[in-house]
Amino acid sequence: DVELDIVEQEPRYKPKDINALCRTTHFTRSELQQLYRRFKDRCPTGVVTEAVFKDMYFQMFPKGASSSQYAHYVFSNLDKENTGVISFTDLIGLLSRLYRGSLHERLRWVFTLYDLNGDGCITRQEMTSVVQAVYDLMGKHTDTPVDETTVEHKVEALFTMLDTNRDGVITLDEFMEACSQDNTMVHNMDTILNPL
Amino acid sequence: MASVAAWLPFARAAAIGWVPIANNPLPAPPIPKDKRRPDDEKLLINVSGRRFETWRNTLEKYPDTLLGSNEREFFYDEETKEYFFDRDPDIFRHILNYYRTGKLHYPKHECLTSYDEELAFFGIIPDVIGDCCYEDYRDRKRENAERLLDDKLSESGEQDKYIYRSIRERMWRAFENPHTSTAALVFYYVTGFFIAVSVMANVVETVPCGRLPGKKESQPCGERYKIIFFCGDTACVMIFTAEYLLRMFAAPDRCKFVRSVMSIIDVVAILPYYIGLGITDNDDVSGAFVTLRVFRVFRIFKFSRHSQGLRILGYTLKSCASELGFLVFSLAMAIIIFATVMFYAEKNVEDTTFYSIPSAFWYTIVTMTTLGTLDIVGVENLNLTTRTIGAACSLTLIFLRIIFSIFFSLFQNVIVKTQNGIRLDGQRNGNVLKLIMPKESYRPLFSLSIEVSQISLAGPDCQRYLAGLLDQLDIFDRQQQHYFRCLGRHCHRRVWLYTICTFLPNPPPPSPPPPPPPPPPPPPP
């Protein structure tokens, strides 16, 4: 009698048919192929765990930066059902929305990123957490040193700009309206997302 | 960083989360130089007839290698539309996998030199060898280097690798390593000979030598040939004294030398003679003088410089001192218990031998150590001192048996190491094997501690790790740390490195892991 060790199967995931993906996203077939090949190289099982995600951020921002918090927020945003893993479909959905989507879609995603608990409004607390995480990405060696007051001021400034009815939270509509009128923001988004 | 490149689109996308925070417009993105680049294409590489195909992007992950840069165009064959390389296809497989996976593997069955050549040809530095194969690679490299060096040395006949600046250093080196020069070897054998002569003389001078005319009983040889023995003793002592003084002169750290065990043995061996010279034939002190002569027998311990086995026995004693101590303690406990019981059992009996507990001790000891026969046979002829010494003798046998059983388990390990060409003395302390590697006496003595749990020490793995470690001990750089991490991860052990600097003028304190001092300059070829 041979006793077999029960090996825990790592979650595998295969994306749906490439044609279906072509239809649901704004990518062409060859673009999807390239993206998937690169993804599969890095994650042969087809899913990305949070650890891998954080590791990817860590490799991008070395030296003194604490990228894990921001990576965590992005990951949680993508992993809506809290399964602990995200699949290629999720990632490609994000890319499609951001790179090929309209301004509306992009702003909407940014809102969901800041809205940590997903209740439709951004509170001061949530904003502070995310802003802090972004500043952490830069690490300790910056030209102008970052301290607690920097984040506070930044959050105050943002709230002043975005919270038009002064009720202490920012709703989706307020966010969209304020941001689409801010030319700097629009320009910056285009700059980041221009090449693929 | 191929994997980073793969993730770049995702990271950039997520970066728009920073946009609300940015105050100012961000700078324009870098425009890719060649916008009209065609889509990724497959390249054909022909290596001595075996064809490989891969994406161009895969090769261009590493632009400072041959395949990743324009250098490959030199090998492009227009007719067959492929890149042709007249190299080893088996090794090329690994090189191509490096581009694909980012990890370079070293196949164990390949010759190290040919592998190195291929890497050099394709512009890949060996540093990128993956953790899984790196330690193996370093082992082989070190073996190769050693073999080459040995060949060179045997060709040129040069034994001495380093230039020593002063006579003192040379002398010390000669004392510690007799095989380095002829003079040292001669000295070694001469001292050995005189130690043997001295010990034999001690024995022979007590042998009855025949009757002098006019005397009733035969005299021991020492009395009869007093002059001869005295001259012989003088000669030996002079040699020993000279040796001791020379060693003291040559020793780099004299205080340490004076305190070392061997020098104490030397002193104890020659002191009785000098004290005897000073004492006249006074009856009062002649008894003490005779006792002093007993110490001459310690000359036999001088042999430990000549015998590695004796040294190892010494190490064993030191290392298992705690176990021996516990043995003595438990024996003492048992003796007290049994003696007490016997005393109280015999208390009511008239005229018993066990009139007190200590008197029961002797019986208990003698029985417990199976000495009993000594006490029964001819006990009336022996006084207490002799009996005690007889008991001590038997106890020594028992302790020696215990020591040797531990000793042989240690001895085996040490022998295996030496047979492999690596001279290592070892001592095991529980789970930790401490290896002391004296490479040169003037260089630091490196002591390595490896936690041994399951692997057999005589196995080839451990030897290879050790061989690699020996190499690494010379160079303190990132690679060493990397190597130790490999080692630790590979055999799931912790590896500590202590540098115990002895015989250097200013020894740094031992601390893990300190940087070792730079090695002495290499000799000119």
XYZ file of C-alpha atoms in Angstrom:
721
model
C 0.000 0.000 0.000
C 1.509 3.223 -1.066
C 0.660 6.325 0.836
C 0.601 9.327 -1.362
C 1.405 12.690 -0.031
C -1.448 14.965 -0.784
C 0.153 17.883 -2.493
C -1.852 21.010 -2.354
C -2.675 22.045 -5.814
C -1.755 25.586 -6.507
C -4.650 27.487 -8.023
C -4.389 27.479 -11.755
C -6.286 29.628 -14.077
C -6.671 29.626 -17.787
C -8.063 32.668 -19.466
C -11.042 32.286 -21.637
C -10.832 32.091 -25.340
C -8.656 34.765 -26.884
C -11.436 35.842 -29.158
C -13.695 36.500 -26.213
C -10.969 38.599 -24.645
C -10.563 40.458 -27.892
C -14.188 41.374 -27.783
C -14.360 42.435 -24.152
C -11.182 44.441 -24.121
C -9.878 47.094 -26.437
C -6.767 45.138 -27.380
C -5.924 43.565 -30.675
C -5.203 39.919 -31.009
C -1.442 40.254 -31.373
C -1.275 42.631 -28.445
C -3.119 40.118 -26.313
C -0.737 37.407 -27.413
C 2.291 39.429 -26.454
C 0.879 40.444 -23.119
C -0.173 36.928 -22.271
C 3.169 35.455 -23.217
C 4.979 37.848 -20.950
C 2.513 37.173 -18.176
C 2.759 33.411 -18.520
C 6.541 33.563 -18.380
C 6.403 35.238 -15.059
C 3.436 33.335 -13.608
C 3.230 29.887 -15.164
C 0.202 28.900 -13.140
C -1.796 31.735 -14.542
C -2.564 33.496 -11.285
C -0.792 36.219 -9.417
C -0.664 36.088 -5.661
C -0.231 39.144 -3.561
C 3.312 38.159 -2.710
C 4.289 38.046 -6.369
C 2.585 41.346 -6.964
C 4.435 42.986 -4.122
C 7.662 41.462 -5.309
C 7.148 43.004 -8.703
C 6.719 46.419 -7.144
C 9.705 45.808 -4.943
C 11.856 45.154 -7.977
C 10.719 48.324 -9.599
C 11.332 50.554 -6.653
C 14.453 49.382 -4.964
C 16.535 51.199 -2.398
C 14.759 52.381 0.610
C 11.284 52.493 -0.809
C 8.453 50.766 0.890
C 6.298 49.738 -1.974
C 4.299 47.049 -0.302
C 1.477 49.286 0.902
C 0.685 50.766 -2.468
C 0.997 47.340 -4.052
C -1.450 46.071 -1.485
C -3.999 48.722 -2.372
C -3.729 48.016 -6.061
C -3.990 44.316 -5.472
C -7.050 44.642 -3.275
C -8.617 46.810 -5.886
C -8.163 44.145 -8.522
C -9.078 41.243 -6.305
C -12.641 42.239 -5.628
C -13.828 38.884 -4.351
C -10.934 38.620 -1.934
C -9.749 35.299 -3.247
C -6.125 36.217 -2.684
C -5.162 35.816 -6.312
C -5.780 37.736 -9.468
C -5.885 36.250 -12.898
C -4.791 37.387 -16.276
C -8.326 38.401 -17.118
C -8.428 40.826 -14.208
C -5.132 42.359 -15.201
C -6.010 42.655 -18.814
C -9.302 44.212 -17.859
C -7.459 46.847 -15.896
C -5.035 47.544 -18.700
C -7.789 47.801 -21.201
C -9.739 50.240 -19.093
C -6.768 52.422 -18.423
C -4.817 52.370 -21.639
C -7.638 52.210 -24.077
C -10.481 53.535 -22.064
C -11.982 56.988 -21.894
C -11.120 59.623 -19.381
C -14.272 58.723 -17.568
C -13.183 55.128 -17.123
C -9.750 56.138 -15.925
C -11.033 58.568 -13.363
C -13.494 56.012 -12.198
C -10.706 53.545 -11.565
C -8.689 56.083 -9.626
C -11.714 56.696 -7.485
C -12.096 53.005 -6.718
C -8.434 52.875 -5.827
C -8.796 55.586 -3.237
C -12.102 54.284 -1.971
C -10.623 51.488 0.088
C -13.793 50.017 1.525
C -15.800 50.419 -1.652
C -18.701 52.328 -0.123
C -18.810 55.000 -2.778
C -17.132 57.802 -0.864
C -13.594 58.671 0.004
C -13.079 59.717 3.583
C -10.178 61.680 4.950
C -8.842 58.517 6.522
C -8.811 56.606 3.260
C -7.238 59.465 1.390
C -4.514 59.804 3.996
C -3.689 56.118 3.811
C -3.348 56.095 0.065
C -1.373 59.327 -0.092
C 0.963 57.998 2.556
C 1.446 54.826 0.553
C 2.325 56.816 -2.544
C 4.839 58.905 -0.675
C 6.322 55.718 0.712
C 7.030 54.641 -2.823
C 9.554 57.381 -3.128
C 11.443 56.190 -0.141
C 13.438 58.206 2.313
C 15.826 59.909 -0.054
C 13.928 62.775 -1.550
C 14.979 66.337 -2.266
C 12.480 67.845 0.071
C 12.066 65.628 3.071
C 8.691 64.100 3.634
C 7.189 64.136 7.106
C 3.748 63.746 8.636
C 2.745 67.302 7.891
C 3.444 66.915 4.189
C 0.851 64.210 3.902
C -1.617 66.172 5.999
C -1.245 69.266 3.879
C -1.572 67.275 0.743
C -4.757 65.636 1.951
C -6.186 68.991 2.987
C -5.357 70.475 -0.363
C -6.983 67.592 -2.160
C -10.111 67.776 -0.091
C -10.376 71.484 -0.649
C -10.168 70.909 -4.341
C -12.398 67.891 -4.639
C -14.972 68.120 -1.877
C -17.189 70.746 -3.390
C -20.128 70.485 -1.025
C -17.903 70.408 2.057
C -19.515 67.393 3.629
C -16.229 65.734 4.614
C -16.337 62.966 2.038
C -15.747 62.883 -1.669
C -18.310 61.105 -3.789
C -17.833 59.762 -7.244
C -19.603 62.625 -8.927
C -17.613 65.268 -7.094
C -14.411 63.460 -7.959
C -15.243 63.094 -11.621
C -16.349 66.647 -12.033
C -13.423 68.209 -10.247
C -10.826 66.046 -11.950
C -12.097 66.333 -15.484
C -11.859 70.059 -15.203
C -8.317 69.973 -13.909
C -6.154 70.139 -16.997
C -2.982 69.171 -15.210
C -4.496 65.916 -14.113
C -5.806 65.074 -17.521
C -2.469 65.832 -19.066
C -0.639 63.715 -16.528
C -2.855 60.760 -17.129
C -2.222 60.905 -20.798
C 1.492 61.187 -20.189
C 1.662 58.111 -18.056
C -0.582 55.992 -20.172
C 0.619 57.033 -23.538
C 2.887 54.263 -24.788
C 2.078 50.645 -24.342
C 15.629 42.092 -15.197
C 13.384 40.407 -17.645
C 10.577 39.934 -15.209
C 10.500 43.624 -14.440
C 10.126 44.456 -18.091
C 7.188 42.098 -18.300
C 5.385 43.918 -15.529
C 6.046 47.403 -16.695
C 2.693 47.958 -18.395
C 0.811 46.955 -15.253
C 2.903 49.130 -13.028
C 2.517 52.098 -15.306
C -1.200 51.601 -15.437
C -1.465 51.485 -11.678
C 0.632 54.618 -11.545
C -2.275 56.806 -12.513
C -3.310 56.425 -8.925
C -0.638 59.003 -8.182
C -2.092 61.508 -10.547
C -4.305 63.388 -8.077
C -1.312 63.855 -5.853
C 0.968 65.273 -8.459
C 1.193 68.999 -8.326
C 2.858 69.683 -11.591
C 2.641 68.238 -15.037
C 4.746 65.136 -15.403
C 7.560 65.074 -17.918
C 6.941 63.601 -21.316
C 7.493 59.901 -21.620
C 10.566 58.646 -23.445
C 9.761 58.036 -27.065
C 11.006 54.708 -28.315
C 13.683 55.355 -30.865
C 12.539 53.100 -33.557
C 8.836 53.546 -33.899
C 8.710 51.643 -37.087
C 10.049 48.485 -35.531
C 8.295 45.476 -36.927
C 6.520 43.151 -34.630
C 8.589 40.686 -32.718
C 10.166 38.143 -35.023
C 11.785 34.794 -34.584
C 15.496 34.390 -35.075
C 17.185 31.249 -36.199
C 20.428 30.317 -34.505
C 22.465 27.478 -35.894
C 25.068 26.137 -33.480
C 27.202 23.507 -35.157
C 24.222 22.090 -36.946
C 21.699 22.188 -34.142
C 19.059 24.791 -34.766
C 17.563 26.994 -32.115
C 14.775 29.462 -32.589
C 13.787 32.219 -30.318
C 12.137 35.607 -30.301
C 14.337 38.576 -30.892
C 13.046 40.179 -27.720
C 14.240 37.250 -25.698
C 17.777 37.749 -26.876
C 17.671 41.476 -26.434
C 16.904 41.203 -22.761
C 20.634 41.287 -22.151
C 22.076 43.887 -24.445
C 25.638 43.583 -23.217
C 26.047 40.017 -24.365
C 26.943 38.846 -27.809
C 23.491 37.643 -28.753
C 21.741 40.654 -27.338
C 23.725 43.279 -29.157
C 24.812 44.098 -32.659
C 27.757 41.805 -32.296
C 25.583 38.925 -33.433
C 25.323 40.492 -36.864
C 28.890 39.399 -37.474
C 27.672 35.834 -37.416
C 24.686 36.336 -39.691
C 24.642 34.101 -42.711
C 22.844 35.821 -45.606
C 22.243 32.719 -47.627
C 20.550 30.657 -44.973
C 19.137 33.670 -43.128
C 20.384 32.416 -39.796
C 23.053 33.150 -37.232
C 25.728 30.488 -37.362
C 28.064 29.726 -34.451
C 30.687 27.042 -34.636
C 30.526 26.235 -30.926
C 29.351 23.517 -28.605
C 25.589 23.037 -29.026
C 25.140 21.275 -25.682
C 26.447 24.184 -23.703
C 24.652 26.651 -25.950
C 21.410 25.163 -24.747
C 22.147 26.489 -21.261
C 23.162 29.837 -22.579
C 19.922 30.199 -24.482
C 17.971 29.183 -21.426
C 19.617 32.015 -19.609
C 17.967 34.436 -21.998
C 14.665 32.702 -21.667
C 14.470 32.261 -17.926
C 16.989 34.735 -16.609
C 18.853 32.015 -14.742
C 22.077 30.492 -15.925
C 22.560 26.889 -14.927
C 25.772 24.967 -14.761
C 25.526 21.329 -15.886
C 27.505 19.102 -13.587
C 28.767 16.779 -16.271
C 30.381 19.506 -18.313
C 34.007 20.399 -18.053
C 34.453 23.657 -16.257
C 37.014 25.063 -18.662
C 34.940 24.496 -21.752
C 31.916 25.980 -20.026
C 33.906 29.035 -19.044
C 35.100 29.439 -22.598
C 31.599 29.352 -23.981
C 30.467 31.916 -21.457
C 33.371 34.152 -22.356
C 32.602 33.812 -26.059
C 28.980 34.782 -25.637
C 29.809 37.601 -23.302
C 28.113 36.254 -20.205
C 29.791 36.713 -16.848
C 29.744 33.690 -14.533
C 28.295 35.797 -11.737
C 24.829 35.312 -13.133
C 24.886 31.594 -12.493
C 21.803 30.785 -10.513
C 21.896 29.961 -6.831
C 21.091 26.349 -7.506
C 24.267 25.771 -9.473
C 26.557 28.477 -8.232
C 28.157 26.606 -5.412
C 28.873 23.642 -7.619
C 30.526 25.926 -10.117
C 32.726 27.491 -7.480
C 33.784 24.071 -6.205
C 34.900 22.971 -9.598
C 36.637 26.209 -10.261
C 38.578 25.950 -7.051
C 39.515 22.340 -7.731
C 40.760 23.307 -11.135
C 42.763 26.199 -9.849
C 44.346 24.037 -7.188
C 45.227 21.345 -9.636
C 46.820 23.847 -11.963
C 48.735 25.344 -9.121
C 49.930 21.947 -7.971
C 51.091 21.145 -11.448
C 52.961 24.377 -11.677
C 54.552 23.874 -8.327
C 55.672 20.356 -9.057
C 57.094 21.543 -12.353
C 59.130 24.293 -10.911
C 59.981 22.293 -7.814
C 59.132 25.249 -5.707
C 57.632 24.235 -2.422
C 57.542 27.522 -0.745
C 54.781 29.764 -1.930
C 55.454 32.822 0.065
C 58.404 35.029 0.670
C 59.105 35.355 4.324
C 60.739 38.454 5.393
C 62.725 37.424 8.390
C 64.606 34.465 9.732
C 62.245 34.347 12.619
C 59.272 33.690 10.379
C 61.157 31.055 8.482
C 62.176 29.327 11.643
C 58.688 29.331 13.024
C 57.379 27.955 9.815
C 60.032 25.256 9.869
C 59.074 24.315 13.398
C 55.400 24.079 12.682
C 55.624 22.375 9.292
C 58.603 20.063 9.169
C 57.963 19.144 5.576
C 58.752 22.564 4.198
C 62.508 22.290 4.127
C 65.210 19.710 4.628
C 66.646 21.425 7.651
C 63.279 21.375 9.326
C 62.869 17.702 8.591
C 66.284 16.917 10.003
C 65.506 18.899 13.114
C 62.207 17.092 13.472
C 63.771 13.669 13.288
C 66.673 14.578 15.541
C 64.404 15.801 18.291
C 62.228 12.742 17.882
C 65.251 10.512 18.174
C 66.452 12.212 21.300
C 63.044 12.013 22.928
C 63.033 8.279 22.291
C 66.585 7.926 23.602
C 65.723 9.856 26.711
C 62.663 7.777 27.491
C 64.526 4.523 26.867
C 67.353 5.683 29.112
C 64.872 6.339 31.899
C 63.607 2.815 31.555
C 66.929 1.067 31.130
C 68.689 2.719 34.026
C 66.446 0.886 36.452
C 67.128 -2.554 34.995
C 69.386 -4.662 37.190
C 72.650 -4.872 35.390
C 74.567 -7.594 36.967
C 76.628 -7.836 40.059
C 79.589 -5.719 40.852
C 82.357 -7.614 42.550
C 82.080 -7.150 46.271
C 78.399 -6.393 46.352
C 75.648 -8.723 47.407
C 72.890 -7.751 45.075
C 72.840 -6.575 41.528
C 72.769 -2.930 40.838
C 70.510 -1.189 38.437
C 72.272 -0.056 35.300
C 71.853 3.517 36.283
C 74.120 3.078 39.253
C 76.685 1.024 37.443
C 77.110 3.151 34.400
C 76.356 6.379 36.144
C 78.634 8.489 34.028
C 77.244 7.199 30.753
C 73.692 7.778 31.751
C 74.499 11.188 33.094
C 76.183 12.189 29.862
C 73.302 10.851 27.841
C 70.824 12.720 29.989
C 72.824 15.903 29.667
C 72.945 15.613 25.911
C 69.197 15.097 25.681
C 68.458 17.967 27.989
C 70.736 20.247 26.056
C 68.980 19.388 22.831
C 65.612 19.969 24.421
C 66.673 23.224 25.970
C 68.077 24.439 22.680
C 64.872 23.473 20.947
C 62.762 25.256 23.508
C 64.825 28.415 23.323
C 64.771 28.399 19.541
C 61.034 27.960 19.508
C 60.626 30.768 21.960
C 62.785 33.003 19.802
C 60.862 32.176 16.654
C 57.411 32.397 18.151
C 55.465 35.425 16.970
C 53.587 35.763 20.211
C 55.896 34.730 22.987
C 53.424 35.048 25.823
C 51.030 32.820 24.025
C 53.744 30.377 23.238
C 54.871 30.194 26.855
C 51.331 29.519 27.953
C 50.685 26.816 25.398
C 50.457 23.188 26.454
C 53.398 21.978 24.429
C 55.785 24.494 25.901
C 54.690 23.599 29.414
C 55.420 19.970 28.626
C 58.836 21.003 27.323
C 59.608 22.886 30.496
C 58.429 20.063 32.726
C 60.596 17.668 30.760
C 63.848 19.558 31.253
C 63.319 21.149 34.649
C 64.126 18.090 36.814
C 67.579 17.950 35.316
C 68.399 21.535 36.179
C 66.949 21.197 39.629
C 68.972 18.036 40.060
C 72.091 19.919 39.080
C 71.413 22.457 41.709
C 70.709 20.025 44.510
C 73.671 18.438 46.253
C 73.638 14.893 47.513
C 71.788 15.908 50.601
C 69.682 13.186 52.164
C 66.850 15.485 53.097
C 66.126 16.665 49.641
C 67.215 13.562 47.769
C 63.777 12.107 48.353
C 62.267 15.092 46.665
C 64.860 14.840 43.963
C 63.886 11.271 43.283
C 60.282 12.353 42.939
C 61.366 14.966 40.469
C 62.944 12.319 38.335
C 59.527 10.885 37.894
C 58.676 13.947 35.888
C 61.216 12.960 33.328
C 58.662 10.532 32.072
C 56.687 13.475 30.751
C 59.201 13.654 27.967
C 57.123 11.050 26.328
C 54.452 13.650 25.792
C 56.831 15.629 23.634
C 56.012 13.060 21.038
C 52.703 14.755 20.484
C 54.453 17.257 18.224
C 55.478 14.334 16.120
C 52.262 12.451 16.152
C 49.029 13.824 14.876
C 47.214 11.012 16.598
C 48.343 12.186 19.993
C 47.252 15.701 19.214
C 43.860 14.465 18.221
C 43.676 12.505 21.437
C 44.347 15.755 23.211
C 41.579 17.468 21.274
C 39.255 14.637 22.140
C 40.024 15.008 25.802
C 39.384 18.692 25.658
C 36.219 18.395 23.695
C 34.681 15.631 25.732
C 35.836 17.074 29.017
C 32.296 17.884 29.992
C 31.100 14.383 29.256
C 33.967 12.900 31.226
C 33.207 15.252 34.059
C 29.651 14.070 34.093
C 30.844 10.486 34.081
C 33.007 11.101 37.119
C 30.157 12.870 38.841
C 27.705 10.062 38.274
C 30.265 7.504 39.406
C 30.804 9.484 42.585
C 27.077 9.585 43.184
C 26.752 5.844 42.741
C 29.734 5.182 45.016
C 28.281 7.287 47.801
C 24.908 5.620 47.516
C 26.251 2.093 47.584
C 28.800 2.828 50.309
C 26.101 4.286 52.531
C 23.830 1.324 51.985
C 26.636 -1.121 52.725
C 27.671 0.703 55.850
C 24.202 0.675 57.316
C 23.695 -2.938 56.279
C 26.877 -3.949 58.091
C 26.328 -1.722 61.072
C 25.009 -4.374 63.368
C 27.626 -6.930 62.447
C 30.482 -7.268 64.909
C 33.995 -6.377 63.835
C 33.094 -5.359 60.409
C 35.491 -3.869 57.876
C 33.056 -1.098 57.130
C 33.508 0.868 60.304
C 32.653 4.083 58.487
C 31.229 5.117 55.169
C 34.564 6.179 53.674
C 35.939 2.759 54.451
C 33.139 1.338 52.360
C 34.178 3.650 49.507
C 37.236 1.605 48.684
C 35.269 -1.577 48.404
C 32.635 0.092 46.259
C 35.144 1.661 43.908
C 37.090 -1.493 43.544
C 34.009 -3.502 42.782
C 32.414 -0.982 40.502
C 35.449 -0.644 38.324
C 35.955 -4.399 38.290
C 39.290 -3.999 40.012
C 38.450 -6.618 42.562
C 41.239 -9.042 41.670
C 43.964 -6.565 42.535
C 42.736 -6.302 46.033
C 42.524 -10.030 46.626
C 45.846 -11.192 45.283
C 48.920 -10.313 47.331
C 47.223 -7.447 49.035
C 49.446 -7.674 52.092
C 52.542 -6.923 50.059
C 51.278 -3.689 48.753
C 50.950 -0.546 50.736
C 48.193 1.938 50.288
C 50.054 4.171 47.852
C 50.753 1.346 45.514
C 47.243 0.109 45.745
C 45.920 3.536 44.938
C 48.207 3.822 41.992
C 47.190 0.382 40.839
C 43.567 1.449 41.051
C 44.335 4.608 39.160
C 45.982 2.542 36.483
C 42.918 0.423 36.029
C 40.677 3.434 36.035
C 42.830 4.967 33.363
C 42.234 1.947 31.241
C 38.511 2.348 31.599
C 38.642 6.034 30.825
C 40.879 5.400 27.880
C 38.397 2.927 26.493
C 35.709 5.546 26.725
C 37.951 8.175 25.246
C 38.997 5.995 22.396
C 35.454 5.170 21.488
C 34.767 8.862 21.164
C 38.192 9.382 19.664
C 37.683 6.892 16.892
C 34.418 8.417 15.872
C 36.214 11.726 15.595
C 39.385 10.282 14.165
C 37.530 8.861 11.233
C 36.284 12.218 10.163
C 39.668 13.789 10.335
C 41.294 11.045 8.336
C 38.750 11.356 5.600
C 39.471 14.966 5.227
C 43.194 14.494 4.978
C 42.909 11.795 2.405
C 41.179 14.268 0.200
C 44.135 16.552 0.289
C 42.623 18.936 2.774
C 44.324 18.912 6.106
C 41.698 19.525 8.689
C 41.750 18.844 12.366
C 38.304 18.521 13.680
C 36.513 18.416 16.907
C 32.911 17.720 17.401
C 30.977 19.342 20.142
C 27.516 17.957 20.182
C 25.855 19.125 17.046
C 28.609 21.379 15.876
C 31.658 20.251 14.025
C 34.507 22.634 14.405
C 37.187 22.421 11.825
C 40.437 24.180 12.273
C 42.283 24.798 9.098
C 45.779 26.072 9.506
C 46.822 26.951 6.039
C 49.942 28.769 6.965
C 51.089 29.379 10.438
C 51.440 33.044 9.847
C 48.026 33.412 8.416
C 44.968 33.293 10.541
C 43.707 29.973 11.707
C 40.245 29.724 10.376
C 37.778 27.867 12.395
C 34.545 26.908 10.833
C 31.490 25.707 12.582
C 28.964 23.676 10.725
C 25.881 22.363 12.374
C 25.632 18.722 11.485
C 22.307 17.061 11.843
C 21.715 14.506 9.235
C 24.347 14.460 6.595
C 27.257 12.162 7.022
C 30.440 14.093 7.466
C 32.400 11.736 5.312
C 30.065 12.294 2.420
C 31.275 13.973 -0.737
C 28.817 16.848 -0.391
C 30.323 18.131 2.782
C 33.812 17.841 1.429
C 32.947 19.799 -1.620
C 31.297 22.481 0.448
C 34.327 22.637 2.643
C 36.633 22.784 -0.323
C 34.638 25.644 -1.678
C 34.618 27.362 1.642
C 38.373 27.153 1.884
C 38.542 29.080 -1.301
C 36.067 31.613 -0.149
C 37.830 32.294 3.092
C 40.579 34.059 1.184
C 38.397 36.592 -0.454
C 35.994 38.665 1.467
C 33.518 40.119 -0.929
C 29.926 39.871 -1.937
C 30.524 36.492 -3.465
C 31.516 35.060 -0.140
C 28.322 36.103 1.486
C 26.389 34.876 -1.486
C 28.209 31.617 -1.312
C 27.481 31.125 2.343
C 23.869 31.848 1.709
C 23.878 29.194 -0.976
C 25.552 26.816 1.333
C 23.160 27.517 4.092
C 20.184 27.128 1.860
C 21.527 24.116 0.064
C 22.182 21.958 3.036
C 19.770 23.648 5.371
C 22.422 24.385 7.886
C 23.712 27.473 9.472
C 27.288 28.241 8.690
C 29.291 30.474 10.945
C 32.672 31.752 10.233
C 35.048 32.655 12.975
C 38.443 34.015 12.363
C 40.725 33.174 15.185
C 43.893 35.021 14.567
C 46.786 33.439 16.266
C 50.449 34.133 15.943
C 49.920 37.491 14.345
C 51.252 40.625 15.981
C 47.905 42.294 16.449
C 45.209 39.686 16.374
C 41.742 41.072 15.833
C 39.148 39.757 18.246
C 37.050 36.861 17.013
C 33.546 37.829 16.034
C 31.176 36.372 13.520
C 31.664 37.246 10.737
C 34.654 39.524 10.746
C 36.674 40.333 7.661
C 39.908 38.356 7.568
C 43.146 40.246 7.052
C 44.382 40.421 3.485
C 46.387 37.426 2.338
C 50.147 37.746 1.967
C 51.354 38.820 -1.458
C 51.622 36.032 -3.977
C 55.075 34.937 -5.079
C 56.416 35.976 -8.435
C 56.015 33.165 -10.947
